[in-house]
CSV table of C-alpha atoms and ligand atoms in Angstrom, one decimal:
chain,number,residue,atom,x,y,z
A,1,UNK,CA,127.2,91.2,74.3
A,2,UNK,CA,123.6,90.3,75.5
A,3,UNK,CA,121.2,92.1,77.7
A,4,UNK,CA,121.6,91.8,81.4
A,5,UNK,CA,118.8,90.2,83.2
A,6,UNK,CA,118.6,90.2,87.1
A,7,UNK,CA,115.2,88.1,88.3
A,8,UNK,CA,113.3,90.5,90.3
A,9,UNK,CA,113.1,87.7,93.1
A,10,UNK,CA,116.1,87.6,94.9
A,11,UNK,CA,115.9,84.0,95.7
A,12,UNK,CA,115.6,83.1,92.0
A,13,UNK,CA,118.3,85.7,90.8
A,14,UNK,CA,121.7,85.1,89.6
A,15,UNK,CA,124.5,88.0,89.8
A,16,UNK,CA,126.0,90.0,87.3
A,17,UNK,CA,127.8,87.9,84.8
A,18,UNK,CA,131.5,87.9,85.2
A,19,UNK,CA,132.0,89.5,81.9
A,20,UNK,CA,130.0,93.0,83.3
A,21,UNK,CA,133.0,93.7,85.1
A,22,UNK,CA,135.8,92.4,82.6
A,23,UNK,CA,134.5,93.7,79.4
A,24,UNK,CA,135.4,97.2,78.2
A,25,UNK,CA,132.1,97.1,75.6
A,26,UNK,CA,129.8,97.2,79.0
A,27,UNK,CA,132.1,100.1,80.4
A,28,UNK,CA,131.5,102.3,77.3
A,29,UNK,CA,127.7,101.1,77.5
A,30,UNK,CA,127.8,102.4,81.0
A,31,UNK,CA,129.5,105.7,80.5
A,32,UNK,CA,126.7,106.6,77.7
A,33,UNK,CA,123.5,105.0,79.8
A,34,UNK,CA,124.6,105.5,83.3
A,35,UNK,CA,127.1,108.2,84.0
A,36,UNK,CA,125.6,110.6,81.6
A,37,UNK,CA,122.4,110.4,83.0
A,38,UNK,CA,123.0,110.7,86.9
A,39,UNK,CA,124.7,113.3,89.0
A,40,UNK,CA,128.2,113.7,89.7
A,41,UNK,CA,130.0,115.4,92.8
A,42,UNK,CA,132.2,118.5,91.4
A,43,UNK,CA,133.1,120.6,93.9
A,44,UNK,CA,132.6,122.3,97.5
A,45,UNK,CA,130.4,125.7,97.4
A,46,UNK,CA,133.8,127.3,98.5
A,47,UNK,CA,135.5,127.1,95.0
A,48,UNK,CA,133.1,129.9,93.9
A,49,UNK,CA,132.6,131.5,97.0
A,50,UNK,CA,132.8,135.3,95.9
A,51,UNK,CA,130.6,136.6,93.2
A,52,UNK,CA,131.8,137.0,89.6
A,53,UNK,CA,134.2,133.8,90.2
A,54,UNK,CA,135.1,130.9,87.7
A,55,UNK,CA,136.3,127.4,88.4
A,56,UNK,CA,137.1,124.9,85.5
A,57,UNK,CA,137.2,121.4,85.5
A,58,UNK,CA,136.6,118.0,83.7
A,59,UNK,CA,133.8,115.7,84.5
A,60,UNK,CA,135.0,112.6,85.0
A,61,UNK,CA,138.6,112.3,83.3
A,62,UNK,CA,138.8,110.2,80.7
A,63,UNK,CA,134.9,108.6,80.7
A,64,UNK,CA,133.0,111.7,80.2
A,65,UNK,CA,135.8,114.1,79.6
A,66,UNK,CA,133.6,117.0,79.7
A,67,UNK,CA,135.0,120.3,80.0
A,68,UNK,CA,132.8,122.6,82.4
A,69,UNK,CA,133.2,125.5,84.6
A,70,UNK,CA,131.3,126.7,87.5
A,71,UNK,CA,130.7,130.2,87.8
A,72,UNK,CA,129.0,132.7,90.2
A,73,UNK,CA,127.6,135.6,88.9
A,74,UNK,CA,127.2,139.4,90.2
A,75,UNK,CA,124.0,138.7,92.0
A,76,UNK,CA,125.5,135.4,93.5
A,77,UNK,CA,123.8,132.9,91.2
A,78,UNK,CA,125.5,129.7,90.9
A,79,UNK,CA,125.7,127.7,87.6
A,80,UNK,CA,127.7,125.1,85.8
A,81,UNK,CA,128.2,126.0,82.1
A,82,UNK,CA,129.8,124.1,79.4
A,83,UNK,CA,133.5,125.5,79.1
A,84,UNK,CA,133.6,125.3,75.7
A,85,UNK,CA,133.4,128.3,72.8
A,86,UNK,CA,130.7,128.3,70.8
A,87,UNK,CA,132.6,129.7,67.7
A,88,UNK,CA,135.4,127.0,66.8
A,89,UNK,CA,135.4,125.4,70.1
A,90,UNK,CA,138.3,126.4,72.2
A,91,UNK,CA,138.4,125.5,75.7
A,92,UNK,CA,137.2,129.0,77.6
A,93,UNK,CA,138.3,129.2,81.2
A,94,UNK,CA,141.8,127.8,81.9
A,95,UNK,CA,142.3,128.8,85.7
A,96,UNK,CA,140.0,129.3,88.6
A,97,UNK,CA,140.2,133.1,89.6
A,98,UNK,CA,137.5,136.4,89.7
A,99,UNK,CA,136.3,137.9,86.0
A,100,UNK,CA,133.7,139.5,85.1
A,101,UNK,CA,132.9,137.7,82.2
A,102,UNK,CA,133.9,134.4,80.3
A,103,UNK,CA,136.1,135.3,77.3
A,104,UNK,CA,137.8,133.4,74.5
A,105,UNK,CA,141.4,134.2,74.0
A,106,UNK,CA,141.0,132.8,70.4
A,107,UNK,CA,139.2,135.1,68.3
A,108,UNK,CA,137.6,137.3,71.5
A,109,UNK,CA,134.2,136.4,72.1
A,110,UNK,CA,132.9,137.0,75.3
A,111,UNK,CA,129.9,134.9,77.6
A,112,UNK,CA,128.4,136.5,80.8
A,113,UNK,CA,128.8,134.6,83.7
A,114,UNK,CA,125.2,133.0,83.3
A,115,UNK,CA,126.7,131.8,80.0
A,116,UNK,CA,124.7,133.9,77.4
A,117,UNK,CA,126.3,135.4,74.7
A,118,UNK,CA,127.6,138.8,75.0
A,119,UNK,CA,129.5,140.2,72.3
A,120,UNK,CA,132.0,138.8,69.5
A,121,UNK,CA,134.4,140.6,66.6
A,122,UNK,CA,134.1,140.4,62.9
A,123,UNK,CA,130.3,139.0,63.4
A,124,UNK,CA,128.3,142.0,62.3
A,125,UNK,CA,127.1,140.4,58.4
A,126,UNK,CA,126.5,137.3,59.9
A,127,UNK,CA,122.9,136.2,59.8
A,128,UNK,CA,120.7,134.5,62.4
A,129,UNK,CA,123.6,135.8,64.7
A,130,UNK,CA,123.6,135.7,67.7
A,131,UNK,CA,121.1,132.8,68.5
A,132,UNK,CA,120.4,130.2,71.7
A,133,UNK,CA,122.7,127.8,70.1
A,134,UNK,CA,125.6,130.7,70.9
A,135,UNK,CA,125.0,130.4,74.6
A,136,UNK,CA,126.9,128.5,76.4
A,137,UNK,CA,125.2,125.2,77.2
A,138,UNK,CA,123.8,124.9,81.4
A,139,UNK,CA,124.0,121.6,83.0
A,140,UNK,CA,121.4,120.7,85.6
A,141,UNK,CA,123.3,121.3,89.0
A,142,UNK,CA,122.2,121.0,92.7
A,143,UNK,CA,123.9,122.6,96.3
A,144,UNK,CA,123.3,119.8,98.5
A,145,UNK,CA,125.1,120.4,102.4
A,146,UNK,CA,127.5,122.9,100.5
A,147,UNK,CA,128.6,120.9,97.7
A,148,UNK,CA,127.8,120.8,93.9
A,149,UNK,CA,126.3,117.8,92.4
A,150,UNK,CA,126.2,118.1,88.2
A,151,UNK,CA,124.8,116.2,85.7
A,152,UNK,CA,125.0,116.4,81.5
A,153,UNK,CA,121.6,114.8,80.8
A,154,UNK,CA,119.5,113.8,83.8
A,155,UNK,CA,116.8,111.1,84.0
A,156,UNK,CA,116.1,111.9,87.6
A,157,UNK,CA,116.5,114.8,89.6
A,158,UNK,CA,118.9,115.0,92.5
A,159,UNK,CA,116.4,116.0,94.8
A,160,UNK,CA,113.9,113.7,94.0
A,161,UNK,CA,116.4,110.9,94.1
A,162,UNK,CA,117.6,112.2,97.5
A,163,UNK,CA,114.3,112.7,99.2
A,164,UNK,CA,114.3,109.3,101.2
A,165,UNK,CA,117.6,110.0,102.7
A,166,UNK,CA,117.0,113.8,103.6
A,167,UNK,CA,113.6,112.4,105.5
A,168,UNK,CA,115.5,110.2,107.6
A,169,UNK,CA,118.7,112.5,108.3
A,170,UNK,CA,117.1,116.0,107.8
A,171,UNK,CA,117.7,116.5,111.4
A,172,UNK,CA,121.6,116.9,111.4
A,173,UNK,CA,123.2,119.8,111.7
A,174,UNK,CA,124.6,120.2,107.8
A,175,UNK,CA,125.7,124.0,107.8
A,176,UNK,CA,128.0,123.0,110.5
A,177,UNK,CA,129.9,120.6,108.4
A,178,UNK,CA,133.7,121.8,107.5
A,179,UNK,CA,135.8,120.0,104.9
A,180,UNK,CA,138.6,118.3,106.6
A,181,UNK,CA,141.7,118.0,104.1
A,182,UNK,CA,143.7,116.3,106.7
A,183,UNK,CA,141.8,113.0,106.8
A,184,UNK,CA,140.5,113.3,103.1
A,185,UNK,CA,142.2,110.7,100.7
A,186,UNK,CA,141.8,109.2,96.9
A,187,UNK,CA,142.5,105.5,96.8
A,188,UNK,CA,143.3,104.1,93.6
A,189,UNK,CA,142.1,100.1,93.4
A,190,UNK,CA,142.3,97.9,90.2
A,191,UNK,CA,138.8,96.5,89.6
A,192,UNK,CA,135.9,97.4,88.1
A,193,UNK,CA,134.1,100.7,89.9
A,194,UNK,CA,130.7,98.3,90.3
A,195,UNK,CA,132.8,95.5,92.0
A,196,UNK,CA,133.8,98.5,94.4
A,197,UNK,CA,129.8,99.1,94.9
A,198,UNK,CA,129.1,95.3,95.2
A,199,UNK,CA,131.3,95.3,98.2
A,200,UNK,CA,130.2,98.6,99.7
A,201,UNK,CA,126.4,97.5,99.1
A,202,UNK,CA,126.8,94.6,101.8
A,203,UNK,CA,127.6,94.0,105.6
A,204,UNK,CA,127.9,90.3,104.9
A,205,UNK,CA,131.6,90.3,104.6
A,206,UNK,CA,131.7,92.8,108.1
A,207,UNK,CA,132.9,89.6,110.4
A,208,UNK,CA,135.0,88.2,107.6
A,209,UNK,CA,136.8,91.6,106.3
A,210,UNK,CA,137.1,94.2,109.1
A,211,UNK,CA,137.6,92.5,112.5
A,212,UNK,CA,137.7,96.6,114.3
A,213,UNK,CA,134.6,97.7,112.6
A,214,UNK,CA,132.7,94.4,113.8
A,215,UNK,CA,133.4,94.9,117.4
A,216,UNK,CA,131.5,98.4,117.2
A,217,UNK,CA,128.6,97.3,115.3
A,218,UNK,CA,125.8,94.6,116.4
A,219,UNK,CA,126.1,92.4,113.5
A,220,UNK,CA,122.8,90.8,114.1
A,221,UNK,CA,120.8,94.2,113.7
A,222,UNK,CA,122.6,95.3,110.6
A,223,UNK,CA,119.9,96.8,108.1
A,224,UNK,CA,118.9,97.3,104.7
A,225,UNK,CA,116.6,100.1,103.1
A,226,UNK,CA,115.7,100.0,99.7
A,227,UNK,CA,114.5,103.4,97.9
A,228,UNK,CA,114.4,103.9,94.0
A,229,UNK,CA,117.7,105.3,93.2
A,230,UNK,CA,119.1,105.4,97.1
A,231,UNK,CA,119.6,102.5,99.7
A,232,UNK,CA,120.5,102.8,103.1
A,233,UNK,CA,122.6,100.3,105.6
A,234,UNK,CA,122.2,101.1,109.1
A,235,UNK,CA,125.1,99.9,111.7
A,236,UNK,CA,123.9,99.9,115.3
A,237,UNK,CA,126.1,100.9,117.8
A,238,UNK,CA,127.4,98.0,120.4
A,239,UNK,CA,126.9,99.2,123.9
A,240,UNK,CA,130.0,101.9,125.1
A,241,UNK,CA,130.2,102.6,121.1
A,242,UNK,CA,129.7,106.3,119.6
A,243,UNK,CA,126.2,106.8,118.6
A,244,UNK,CA,123.8,109.3,117.2
A,245,UNK,CA,121.5,111.4,119.6
A,246,UNK,CA,118.7,111.3,117.3
A,247,UNK,CA,115.7,113.6,118.1
A,248,UNK,CA,112.2,112.9,118.7
A,249,UNK,CA,110.0,112.9,115.3
A,250,UNK,CA,112.6,111.0,113.3
A,251,UNK,CA,112.4,107.2,112.8
A,252,UNK,CA,115.4,106.2,114.6
A,253,UNK,CA,114.8,108.3,117.8
A,254,UNK,CA,115.9,106.5,120.8
A,255,UNK,CA,118.1,104.1,119.4
A,256,UNK,CA,122.0,103.9,119.2
A,257,UNK,CA,122.8,103.9,115.7
A,258,UNK,CA,126.7,104.1,114.9
A,259,UNK,CA,126.4,105.1,111.3
A,260,UNK,CA,124.1,105.7,108.4
A,261,UNK,CA,125.4,104.0,104.9
A,262,UNK,CA,123.5,105.8,101.9
A,263,UNK,CA,124.4,104.6,98.6
A,264,UNK,CA,123.3,106.8,95.6
A,265,UNK,CA,122.9,105.3,92.2
A,266,UNK,CA,125.4,105.0,90.7
A,267,UNK,CA,128.5,105.6,92.4
A,268,UNK,CA,127.7,107.6,95.4
A,269,UNK,CA,128.1,107.1,98.6
A,270,UNK,CA,127.1,109.6,101.7
A,271,UNK,CA,128.0,107.7,105.2
A,272,UNK,CA,126.6,109.5,108.1
A,273,UNK,CA,128.8,109.3,112.0
A,274,UNK,CA,128.2,111.4,115.0
A,275,UNK,CA,131.2,113.4,113.8
A,276,UNK,CA,129.9,114.2,110.3
A,277,UNK,CA,130.0,112.7,106.9
A,278,UNK,CA,132.4,110.6,104.9
A,279,UNK,CA,131.8,111.2,101.3
A,280,UNK,CA,132.7,108.4,98.8
A,281,UNK,CA,133.0,108.9,95.0
A,282,UNK,CA,133.7,105.8,93.3
A,283,UNK,CA,135.5,107.6,89.5
A,284,UNK,CA,135.8,105.1,87.2
A,285,UNK,CA,139.1,105.3,85.3
A,286,UNK,CA,138.5,102.3,82.9
A,287,UNK,CA,137.1,99.2,82.8
A,288,UNK,CA,139.5,97.6,85.2
A,289,UNK,CA,140.7,100.9,87.4
A,290,UNK,CA,139.1,103.1,89.7
A,291,UNK,CA,139.8,106.0,91.8
A,292,UNK,CA,137.8,106.1,94.9
A,293,UNK,CA,137.8,109.8,96.7
A,294,UNK,CA,137.3,109.8,100.5
A,295,UNK,CA,136.1,113.4,101.8
A,296,UNK,CA,135.9,114.0,105.3
A,297,UNK,CA,133.4,116.6,106.5
A,298,UNK,CA,133.2,117.1,110.4
A,299,UNK,CA,131.8,119.2,113.3
A,300,UNK,CA,134.0,120.9,115.0
A,301,UNK,CA,132.4,119.8,118.3
A,302,UNK,CA,132.3,116.1,117.9
A,303,UNK,CA,135.6,115.4,115.4
A,304,UNK,CA,137.3,114.1,118.3
A,305,UNK,CA,134.9,111.2,118.2
A,306,UNK,CA,136.3,110.2,114.7
A,307,UNK,CA,138.8,107.7,115.6
A,308,UNK,CA,141.8,108.5,113.3
A,309,UNK,CA,142.5,105.8,111.2
A,310,UNK,CA,139.6,104.0,111.5
A,311,UNK,CA,138.2,104.4,108.1
A,312,UNK,CA,141.5,104.0,106.5
A,313,UNK,CA,142.0,100.5,107.5
A,314,UNK,CA,138.3,99.6,106.8
A,315,UNK,CA,139.1,101.0,103.3
A,316,UNK,CA,142.3,99.2,102.9
A,317,UNK,CA,140.7,96.1,104.1
A,318,UNK,CA,138.0,96.5,101.1
A,319,UNK,CA,140.2,97.6,98.3
A,320,UNK,CA,142.4,94.3,99.3
A,321,UNK,CA,139.1,92.0,98.6
A,322,UNK,CA,137.7,94.2,95.5
A,323,UNK,CA,140.9,93.4,94.0
A,324,UNK,CA,141.1,90.3,94.7
A,325,UNK,CA,137.6,89.9,93.1
A,326,UNK,CA,138.9,91.4,89.8
A,327,UNK,CA,141.4,89.0,89.5
A,328,UNK,CA,138.9,86.1,90.3
A,329,UNK,CA,136.0,87.3,87.8
A,330,UNK,CA,138.9,86.9,85.2
A,331,UNK,CA,138.7,83.5,85.4
A,332,UNK,CA,137.5,80.7,82.8
A,333,UNK,CA,135.3,78.8,85.4
A,334,UNK,CA,133.6,81.9,86.9
A,335,UNK,CA,130.1,82.8,85.5
A,336,UNK,CA,128.1,84.4,88.1
A,337,UNK,CA,126.9,83.8,91.3
A,338,UNK,CA,123.8,84.0,93.6
A,339,UNK,CA,122.6,86.3,96.1
A,340,UNK,CA,121.9,85.3,100.1
A,341,UNK,CA,118.6,86.8,100.4
A,342,UNK,CA,119.0,88.6,103.7
A,343,UNK,CA,122.1,89.9,103.4
A,344,UNK,CA,122.8,91.1,99.6
A,345,UNK,CA,119.6,92.9,99.0
A,346,UNK,CA,121.4,96.1,98.3
A,347,UNK,CA,123.5,94.2,95.9
A,348,UNK,CA,120.9,93.2,94.1
A,349,UNK,CA,118.9,96.6,94.0
A,350,UNK,CA,122.5,97.9,92.3
A,351,UNK,CA,122.3,95.1,90.1
A,352,UNK,CA,118.9,95.6,89.3
A,353,UNK,CA,119.3,99.3,88.5
A,354,UNK,CA,122.3,98.5,86.2
A,355,UNK,CA,120.5,96.0,84.1
A,356,UNK,CA,117.3,98.4,84.1
A,357,UNK,CA,119.4,101.3,82.5
A,358,UNK,CA,121.7,99.2,80.0
B,1,FES,S1,137.0,129.6,69.4
B,1,FES,FE1,136.3,131.3,70.6
B,1,FES,S2,136.0,132.7,70.0
B,1,FES,FE2,136.8,131.5,68.3
B,2,FE2,FE1,133.8,96.5,103.8
């Protein structure tokens, strides 16, 4: 395994080697250097809506495999805690619900809802006990638009990473967004997670792969904007297509924007449409299988603008190309490619970040 190098000059650069998407070694390295160090969507705020409630989950099953629990204490503060007992390691909370404390059903150790140690039978004569080590570890957590994001060991504060996104679209009425289960779906994709991101990061393929989407946006005016850990693709609406009504004082006031596609390193996509938000979470299962979760959040008053099947249709078109690329990069004749300098800047950006962190 050699190091990855992506030339900063896109006109000189080569794309990631096929081996990156093919080999388990690169995937394992990404687990530790990327997935452990960046941010993950975990759940919406309502899973712990009430004071004194708990919601256990596993962070990136099969990859990070970290047992965690969301908790809300009596005062209303929310936490993300390790869900592993500090005595001998039993998983603590097994079901969501309301509880006054977290108690271990192995030998009876109890914790407060902020994770601090509370009590333990038979430990009176134990020296230097309890210590800070007997508390449950607290993870970095950030609430955004009613959703919780966590990171086991963040390299960057989520707020800083997302600042460029909020500057652009801070005018949107996020507090009115409601999760819509009927239009949310998970897609299983037979490809490496990064191939799915590569495809998302360029509009170059739109005229070839998405005939319906190509009818709605002005391909010639498609835009890319790069920020340190985020990039943005802007789709400009054709005449008569739905578009945002952007207030004065924001960068795109007066323009007919069809959609903002924000990508957040490494695997989160916030797609804003006039009807609401489609959050895509690209969850690796292993080096050649991925689950892409599409979660829709809608505004009650504009939801009718959402064309019922347009997102699913585009998704299935993308999935087919990405799965074909996964087969293609297995070829002994494929090494790597080159970038189209005006069209593949965001793919180049992603590859540069991967090379930087691996
Ligand atoms: S493992 Fe929890 S009390 Fe022993
Ligand atoms: Fe696409």
